[in-house]
Amino acid sequence: MKKQAFGAIDLLIGLVITAVVFMISMSALKGVSSLKLNGSSVNSESVEEHVDRQVEEVQQMRKQTIDYNKQFQQDNF
């Protein structure tokens, strides 16, 4: 009888210790982040602006390629 009660108490103590360690570690990790965007020098432009700029660059390169190919064909014929 004593061993069963001791096992239950031991389990509860272990859970309490685990909960306390978890709470301490979570509060310690709350301020630590690899992405600190607030008040930092990291460029925080939106994803949409970045994608729009890249699409525009690709369109310009495509137009340059088409123009080059047209000029090449005119010079050869």
PDB file of N, CA and C in Angstrom:
ATOM      1  N   MET A   1       0.811  -1.186   0.000  1.00  0.00           N
ATOM      2  CA  MET A   1       0.000   0.000   0.000  1.00  0.00           C
ATOM      3  C   MET A   1       0.860   1.258   0.000  1.00  0.00           C
ATOM      4  N   LYS A   2       1.938   1.251   0.754  1.00  0.00           N
ATOM      5  CA  LYS A   2       2.780   2.427   0.823  1.00  0.00           C
ATOM      6  C   LYS A   2       3.470   2.679  -0.517  1.00  0.00           C
ATOM      7  N   LYS A   3       3.856   1.607  -1.213  1.00  0.00           N
ATOM      8  CA  LYS A   3       4.568   1.789  -2.470  1.00  0.00           C
ATOM      9  C   LYS A   3       3.665   2.420  -3.528  1.00  0.00           C
ATOM     10  N   GLN A   4       2.381   2.059  -3.561  1.00  0.00           N
ATOM     11  CA  GLN A   4       1.470   2.652  -4.529  1.00  0.00           C
ATOM     12  C   GLN A   4       1.260   4.134  -4.234  1.00  0.00           C
ATOM     13  N   ALA A   5       1.086   4.477  -2.986  1.00  0.00           N
ATOM     14  CA  ALA A   5       0.900   5.876  -2.612  1.00  0.00           C
ATOM     15  C   ALA A   5       2.179   6.660  -2.894  1.00  0.00           C
ATOM     16  N   PHE A   6       3.305   6.062  -2.584  1.00  0.00           N
ATOM     17  CA  PHE A   6       4.573   6.736  -2.841  1.00  0.00           C
ATOM     18  C   PHE A   6       4.762   6.949  -4.346  1.00  0.00           C
ATOM     19  N   GLY A   7       4.349   6.012  -5.161  1.00  0.00           N
ATOM     20  CA  GLY A   7       4.467   6.156  -6.611  1.00  0.00           C
ATOM     21  C   GLY A   7       3.603   7.281  -7.139  1.00  0.00           C
ATOM     22  N   ALA A   8       2.390   7.412  -6.615  1.00  0.00           N
ATOM     23  CA  ALA A   8       1.495   8.482  -7.051  1.00  0.00           C
ATOM     24  C   ALA A   8       2.033   9.841  -6.627  1.00  0.00           C
ATOM     25  N   ILE A   9       2.510   9.928  -5.394  1.00  0.00           N
ATOM     26  CA  ILE A   9       3.073  11.194  -4.912  1.00  0.00           C
ATOM     27  C   ILE A   9       4.335  11.540  -5.706  1.00  0.00           C
ATOM     28  N   ASP A  10       5.157  10.565  -5.970  1.00  0.00           N
ATOM     29  CA  ASP A  10       6.374  10.769  -6.752  1.00  0.00           C
ATOM     30  C   ASP A  10       6.027  11.259  -8.156  1.00  0.00           C
ATOM     31  N   LEU A  11       4.989  10.688  -8.754  1.00  0.00           N
ATOM     32  CA  LEU A  11       4.548  11.106 -10.078  1.00  0.00           C
ATOM     33  C   LEU A  11       4.058  12.550 -10.054  1.00  0.00           C
ATOM     34  N   LEU A  12       3.270  12.928  -9.046  1.00  0.00           N
ATOM     35  CA  LEU A  12       2.765  14.296  -8.935  1.00  0.00           C
ATOM     36  C   LEU A  12       3.910  15.288  -8.732  1.00  0.00           C
ATOM     37  N   ILE A  13       4.872  14.929  -7.910  1.00  0.00           N
ATOM     38  CA  ILE A  13       6.022  15.812  -7.684  1.00  0.00           C
ATOM     39  C   ILE A  13       6.812  15.975  -8.984  1.00  0.00           C
ATOM     40  N   GLY A  14       6.980  14.897  -9.709  1.00  0.00           N
ATOM     41  CA  GLY A  14       7.675  14.966 -10.993  1.00  0.00           C
ATOM     42  C   GLY A  14       6.949  15.863 -11.984  1.00  0.00           C
ATOM     43  N   LEU A  15       5.610  15.774 -12.023  1.00  0.00           N
ATOM     44  CA  LEU A  15       4.827  16.625 -12.918  1.00  0.00           C
ATOM     45  C   LEU A  15       4.930  18.088 -12.521  1.00  0.00           C
ATOM     46  N   VAL A  16       4.904  18.367 -11.223  1.00  0.00           N
ATOM     47  CA  VAL A  16       5.018  19.751 -10.756  1.00  0.00           C
ATOM     48  C   VAL A  16       6.388  20.316 -11.122  1.00  0.00           C
ATOM     49  N   ILE A  17       7.439  19.536 -10.903  1.00  0.00           N
ATOM     50  CA  ILE A  17       8.792  19.992 -11.239  1.00  0.00           C
ATOM     51  C   ILE A  17       8.912  20.224 -12.737  1.00  0.00           C
ATOM     52  N   THR A  18       8.361  19.322 -13.535  1.00  0.00           N
ATOM     53  CA  THR A  18       8.402  19.474 -14.987  1.00  0.00           C
ATOM     54  C   THR A  18       7.649  20.726 -15.425  1.00  0.00           C
ATOM     55  N   ALA A  19       6.487  20.981 -14.818  1.00  0.00           N
ATOM     56  CA  ALA A  19       5.706  22.168 -15.162  1.00  0.00           C
ATOM     57  C   ALA A  19       6.466  23.442 -14.809  1.00  0.00           C
ATOM     58  N   VAL A  20       7.111  23.463 -13.652  1.00  0.00           N
ATOM     59  CA  VAL A  20       7.865  24.643 -13.239  1.00  0.00           C
ATOM     60  C   VAL A  20       9.037  24.888 -14.180  1.00  0.00           C
ATOM     61  N   VAL A  21       9.763  23.842 -14.517  1.00  0.00           N
ATOM     62  CA  VAL A  21      10.893  23.985 -15.443  1.00  0.00           C
ATOM     63  C   VAL A  21      10.404  24.456 -16.805  1.00  0.00           C
ATOM     64  N   PHE A  22       9.285  23.930 -17.273  1.00  0.00           N
ATOM     65  CA  PHE A  22       8.718  24.343 -18.550  1.00  0.00           C
ATOM     66  C   PHE A  22       8.322  25.815 -18.531  1.00  0.00           C
ATOM     67  N   MET A  23       7.683  26.261 -17.456  1.00  0.00           N
ATOM     68  CA  MET A  23       7.265  27.656 -17.350  1.00  0.00           C
ATOM     69  C   MET A  23       8.474  28.588 -17.321  1.00  0.00           C
ATOM     70  N   ILE A  24       9.519  28.204 -16.612  1.00  0.00           N
ATOM     71  CA  ILE A  24      10.719  29.033 -16.549  1.00  0.00           C
ATOM     72  C   ILE A  24      11.402  29.095 -17.914  1.00  0.00           C
ATOM     73  N   SER A  25      11.483  27.960 -18.583  1.00  0.00           N
ATOM     74  CA  SER A  25      12.145  27.955 -19.888  1.00  0.00           C
ATOM     75  C   SER A  25      11.341  28.725 -20.925  1.00  0.00           C
ATOM     76  N   MET A  26      10.018  28.658 -20.873  1.00  0.00           N
ATOM     77  CA  MET A  26       9.200  29.399 -21.830  1.00  0.00           C
ATOM     78  C   MET A  26       9.310  30.901 -21.598  1.00  0.00           C
ATOM     79  N   SER A  27       9.341  31.335 -20.356  1.00  0.00           N
ATOM     80  CA  SER A  27       9.480  32.767 -20.095  1.00  0.00           C
ATOM     81  C   SER A  27      10.874  33.249 -20.478  1.00  0.00           C
ATOM     82  N   ALA A  28      11.873  32.399 -20.365  1.00  0.00           N
ATOM     83  CA  ALA A  28      13.227  32.777 -20.763  1.00  0.00           C
ATOM     84  C   ALA A  28      13.345  32.843 -22.279  1.00  0.00           C
ATOM     85  N   LEU A  29      12.649  31.961 -22.986  1.00  0.00           N
ATOM     86  CA  LEU A  29      12.727  31.931 -24.442  1.00  0.00           C
ATOM     87  C   LEU A  29      11.783  32.913 -25.121  1.00  0.00           C
ATOM     88  N   LYS A  30      10.870  33.512 -24.366  1.00  0.00           N
ATOM     89  CA  LYS A  30       9.896  34.413 -24.960  1.00  0.00           C
ATOM     90  C   LYS A  30      10.572  35.628 -25.590  1.00  0.00           C
ATOM     91  N   GLY A  31      11.601  36.162 -24.949  1.00  0.00           N
ATOM     92  CA  GLY A  31      12.290  37.323 -25.483  1.00  0.00           C
ATOM     93  C   GLY A  31      13.331  36.993 -26.515  1.00  0.00           C
ATOM     94  N   VAL A  32      13.713  35.735 -26.630  1.00  0.00           N
ATOM     95  CA  VAL A  32      14.755  35.336 -27.573  1.00  0.00           C
ATOM     96  C   VAL A  32      14.098  34.898 -28.870  1.00  0.00           C
ATOM     97  N   SER A  33      14.497  35.534 -29.961  1.00  0.00           N
ATOM     98  CA  SER A  33      13.938  35.174 -31.252  1.00  0.00           C
ATOM     99  C   SER A  33      14.972  35.448 -32.323  1.00  0.00           C
ATOM    100  N   SER A  34      14.994  34.623 -33.345  1.00  0.00           N
ATOM    101  CA  SER A  34      15.931  34.842 -34.444  1.00  0.00           C
ATOM    102  C   SER A  34      15.420  35.925 -35.385  1.00  0.00           C
ATOM    103  N   LEU A  35      14.127  36.239 -35.333  1.00  0.00           N
ATOM    104  CA  LEU A  35      13.543  37.275 -36.185  1.00  0.00           C
ATOM    105  C   LEU A  35      13.116  38.457 -35.325  1.00  0.00           C
ATOM    106  N   LYS A  36      14.033  39.352 -35.063  1.00  0.00           N
ATOM    107  CA  LYS A  36      13.705  40.549 -34.288  1.00  0.00           C
ATOM    108  C   LYS A  36      13.473  41.687 -35.269  1.00  0.00           C
ATOM    109  N   LEU A  37      12.232  41.859 -35.686  1.00  0.00           N
ATOM    110  CA  LEU A  37      11.907  42.861 -36.681  1.00  0.00           C
ATOM    111  C   LEU A  37      11.555  44.203 -36.064  1.00  0.00           C
ATOM    112  N   ASN A  38      11.111  44.229 -34.829  1.00  0.00           N
ATOM    113  CA  ASN A  38      10.710  45.485 -34.205  1.00  0.00           C
ATOM    114  C   ASN A  38      11.944  46.256 -33.757  1.00  0.00           C
ATOM    115  N   GLY A  39      12.114  47.445 -34.316  1.00  0.00           N
ATOM    116  CA  GLY A  39      13.201  48.308 -33.905  1.00  0.00           C
ATOM    117  C   GLY A  39      14.568  47.867 -34.365  1.00  0.00           C
ATOM    118  N   SER A  40      14.658  47.044 -35.384  1.00  0.00           N
ATOM    119  CA  SER A  40      15.960  46.600 -35.872  1.00  0.00           C
ATOM    120  C   SER A  40      16.192  47.167 -37.259  1.00  0.00           C
ATOM    121  N   SER A  41      17.391  46.969 -37.754  1.00  0.00           N
ATOM    122  CA  SER A  41      17.739  47.488 -39.071  1.00  0.00           C
ATOM    123  C   SER A  41      17.354  46.530 -40.187  1.00  0.00           C
ATOM    124  N   VAL A  42      16.667  45.469 -39.858  1.00  0.00           N
ATOM    125  CA  VAL A  42      16.251  44.501 -40.872  1.00  0.00           C
ATOM    126  C   VAL A  42      15.176  45.136 -41.745  1.00  0.00           C
ATOM    127  N   ASN A  43      15.326  44.985 -43.046  1.00  0.00           N
ATOM    128  CA  ASN A  43      14.350  45.530 -43.979  1.00  0.00           C
ATOM    129  C   ASN A  43      13.050  44.766 -43.837  1.00  0.00           C
ATOM    130  N   SER A  44      12.005  45.468 -43.448  1.00  0.00           N
ATOM    131  CA  SER A  44      10.734  44.789 -43.162  1.00  0.00           C
ATOM    132  C   SER A  44       9.695  45.059 -44.243  1.00  0.00           C
ATOM    133  N   GLU A  45      10.132  45.075 -45.513  1.00  0.00           N
ATOM    134  CA  GLU A  45       9.180  45.282 -46.595  1.00  0.00           C
ATOM    135  C   GLU A  45       8.254  44.072 -46.705  1.00  0.00           C
ATOM    136  N   SER A  46       7.110  44.307 -47.250  1.00  0.00           N
ATOM    137  CA  SER A  46       6.149  43.222 -47.349  1.00  0.00           C
ATOM    138  C   SER A  46       6.570  42.236 -48.435  1.00  0.00           C
ATOM    139  N   VAL A  47       6.090  41.043 -48.299  1.00  0.00           N
ATOM    140  CA  VAL A  47       6.394  39.985 -49.268  1.00  0.00           C
ATOM    141  C   VAL A  47       5.820  40.347 -50.631  1.00  0.00           C
ATOM    142  N   GLU A  48       4.664  40.963 -50.622  1.00  0.00           N
ATOM    143  CA  GLU A  48       4.020  41.326 -51.886  1.00  0.00           C
ATOM    144  C   GLU A  48       4.879  42.324 -52.679  1.00  0.00           C
ATOM    145  N   GLU A  49       5.447  43.311 -51.989  1.00  0.00           N
ATOM    146  CA  GLU A  49       6.301  44.281 -52.671  1.00  0.00           C
ATOM    147  C   GLU A  49       7.543  43.600 -53.245  1.00  0.00           C
ATOM    148  N   HIS A  50       8.107  42.698 -52.495  1.00  0.00           N
ATOM    149  CA  HIS A  50       9.302  41.978 -52.942  1.00  0.00           C
ATOM    150  C   HIS A  50       8.996  41.129 -54.181  1.00  0.00           C
ATOM    151  N   VAL A  51       7.883  40.419 -54.156  1.00  0.00           N
ATOM    152  CA  VAL A  51       7.493  39.575 -55.291  1.00  0.00           C
ATOM    153  C   VAL A  51       7.187  40.438 -56.508  1.00  0.00           C
ATOM    154  N   ASP A  52       6.494  41.558 -56.303  1.00  0.00           N
ATOM    155  CA  ASP A  52       6.185  42.447 -57.423  1.00  0.00           C
ATOM    156  C   ASP A  52       7.460  42.970 -58.084  1.00  0.00           C
ATOM    157  N   ARG A  53       8.443  43.334 -57.269  1.00  0.00           N
ATOM    158  CA  ARG A  53       9.701  43.837 -57.813  1.00  0.00           C
ATOM    159  C   ARG A  53      10.425  42.751 -58.609  1.00  0.00           C
ATOM    160  N   GLN A  54      10.420  41.524 -58.094  1.00  0.00           N
ATOM    161  CA  GLN A  54      11.079  40.432 -58.814  1.00  0.00           C
ATOM    162  C   GLN A  54      10.354  40.102 -60.113  1.00  0.00           C
ATOM    163  N   VAL A  55       9.025  40.125 -60.106  1.00  0.00           N
ATOM    164  CA  VAL A  55       8.257  39.852 -61.330  1.00  0.00           C
ATOM    165  C   VAL A  55       8.556  40.926 -62.365  1.00  0.00           C
ATOM    166  N   GLU A  56       8.654  42.166 -61.933  1.00  0.00           N
ATOM    167  CA  GLU A  56       8.972  43.251 -62.857  1.00  0.00           C
ATOM    168  C   GLU A  56      10.363  43.069 -63.469  1.00  0.00           C
ATOM    169  N   GLU A  57      11.326  42.648 -62.666  1.00  0.00           N
ATOM    170  CA  GLU A  57      12.671  42.388 -63.187  1.00  0.00           C
ATOM    171  C   GLU A  57      12.654  41.263 -64.216  1.00  0.00           C
ATOM    172  N   VAL A  58      11.899  40.214 -63.954  1.00  0.00           N
ATOM    173  CA  VAL A  58      11.817  39.083 -64.888  1.00  0.00           C
ATOM    174  C   VAL A  58      11.162  39.529 -66.188  1.00  0.00           C
ATOM    175  N   GLN A  59      10.126  40.357 -66.097  1.00  0.00           N
ATOM    176  CA  GLN A  59       9.464  40.847 -67.302  1.00  0.00           C
ATOM    177  C   GLN A  59      10.408  41.716 -68.135  1.00  0.00           C
ATOM    178  N   GLN A  60      11.210  42.542 -67.464  1.00  0.00           N
ATOM    179  CA  GLN A  60      12.168  43.373 -68.194  1.00  0.00           C
ATOM    180  C   GLN A  60      13.219  42.511 -68.888  1.00  0.00           C
ATOM    181  N   MET A  61      13.704  41.491 -68.207  1.00  0.00           N
ATOM    182  CA  MET A  61      14.693  40.591 -68.808  1.00  0.00           C
ATOM    183  C   MET A  61      14.092  39.846 -69.992  1.00  0.00           C
ATOM    184  N   ARG A  62      12.837  39.444 -69.873  1.00  0.00           N
ATOM    185  CA  ARG A  62      12.158  38.738 -70.969  1.00  0.00           C
ATOM    186  C   ARG A  62      12.020  39.657 -72.185  1.00  0.00           C
ATOM    187  N   LYS A  63      11.632  40.910 -71.931  1.00  0.00           N
ATOM    188  CA  LYS A  63      11.494  41.872 -73.028  1.00  0.00           C
ATOM    189  C   LYS A  63      12.844  42.124 -73.695  1.00  0.00           C
ATOM    190  N   GLN A  64      13.900  42.231 -72.910  1.00  0.00           N
ATOM    191  CA  GLN A  64      15.235  42.431 -73.480  1.00  0.00           C
ATOM    192  C   GLN A  64      15.642  41.236 -74.343  1.00  0.00           C
ATOM    193  N   THR A  65      15.318  40.041 -73.893  1.00  0.00           N
ATOM    194  CA  THR A  65      15.649  38.838 -74.655  1.00  0.00           C
ATOM    195  C   THR A  65      14.887  38.800 -75.973  1.00  0.00           C
ATOM    196  N   ILE A  66      13.604  39.157 -75.937  1.00  0.00           N
ATOM    197  CA  ILE A  66      12.797  39.177 -77.165  1.00  0.00           C
ATOM    198  C   ILE A  66      13.354  40.212 -78.131  1.00  0.00           C
ATOM    199  N   ASP A  67      13.679  41.396 -77.624  1.00  0.00           N
ATOM    200  CA  ASP A  67      14.242  42.441 -78.483  1.00  0.00           C
ATOM    201  C   ASP A  67      15.576  42.004 -79.084  1.00  0.00           C
ATOM    202  N   TYR A  68      16.406  41.373 -78.280  1.00  0.00           N
ATOM    203  CA  TYR A  68      17.703  40.891 -78.779  1.00  0.00           C
ATOM    204  C   TYR A  68      17.513  39.848 -79.880  1.00  0.00           C
ATOM    205  N   ASN A  69      16.587  38.921 -79.663  1.00  0.00           N
ATOM    206  CA  ASN A  69      16.335  37.879 -80.664  1.00  0.00           C
ATOM    207  C   ASN A  69      15.786  38.470 -81.960  1.00  0.00           C
ATOM    208  N   LYS A  70      14.907  39.480 -81.859  1.00  0.00           N
ATOM    209  CA  LYS A  70      14.377  40.130 -83.059  1.00  0.00           C
ATOM    210  C   LYS A  70      15.497  40.829 -83.831  1.00  0.00           C
ATOM    211  N   GLN A  71      16.358  41.524 -83.092  1.00  0.00           N
ATOM    212  CA  GLN A  71      17.465  42.223 -83.735  1.00  0.00           C
ATOM    213  C   GLN A  71      18.439  41.225 -84.374  1.00  0.00           C
ATOM    214  N   PHE A  72      18.683  40.126 -83.712  1.00  0.00           N
ATOM    215  CA  PHE A  72      19.579  39.093 -84.250  1.00  0.00           C
ATOM    216  C   PHE A  72      19.007  38.513 -85.536  1.00  0.00           C
ATOM    217  N   GLN A  73      17.689  38.255 -85.552  1.00  0.00           N
ATOM    218  CA  GLN A  73      17.058  37.690 -86.738  1.00  0.00           C
ATOM    219  C   GLN A  73      17.081  38.683 -87.898  1.00  0.00           C
ATOM    220  N   GLN A  74      16.892  39.965 -87.610  1.00  0.00           N
ATOM    221  CA  GLN A  74      16.916  40.975 -88.668  1.00  0.00           C
ATOM    222  C   GLN A  74      18.320  41.125 -89.260  1.00  0.00           C
ATOM    223  N   ASP A  75      19.330  41.005 -88.416  1.00  0.00           N
ATOM    224  CA  ASP A  75      20.695  41.140 -88.901  1.00  0.00           C
ATOM    225  C   ASP A  75      21.118  39.942 -89.754  1.00  0.00           C
ATOM    226  N   ASN A  76      20.591  38.764 -89.469  1.00  0.00           N
ATOM    227  CA  ASN A  76      20.966  37.571 -90.216  1.00  0.00           C
ATOM    228  C   ASN A  76      20.177  37.392 -91.508  1.00  0.00           C
ATOM    229  N   PHE A  77      19.050  38.037 -91.663  1.00  0.00           N
ATOM    230  CA  PHE A  77      18.251  37.849 -92.866  1.00  0.00           C
ATOM    231  C   PHE A  77      18.297  39.019 -93.751  1.00  0.00           C
TER     232      PHE A  77
END
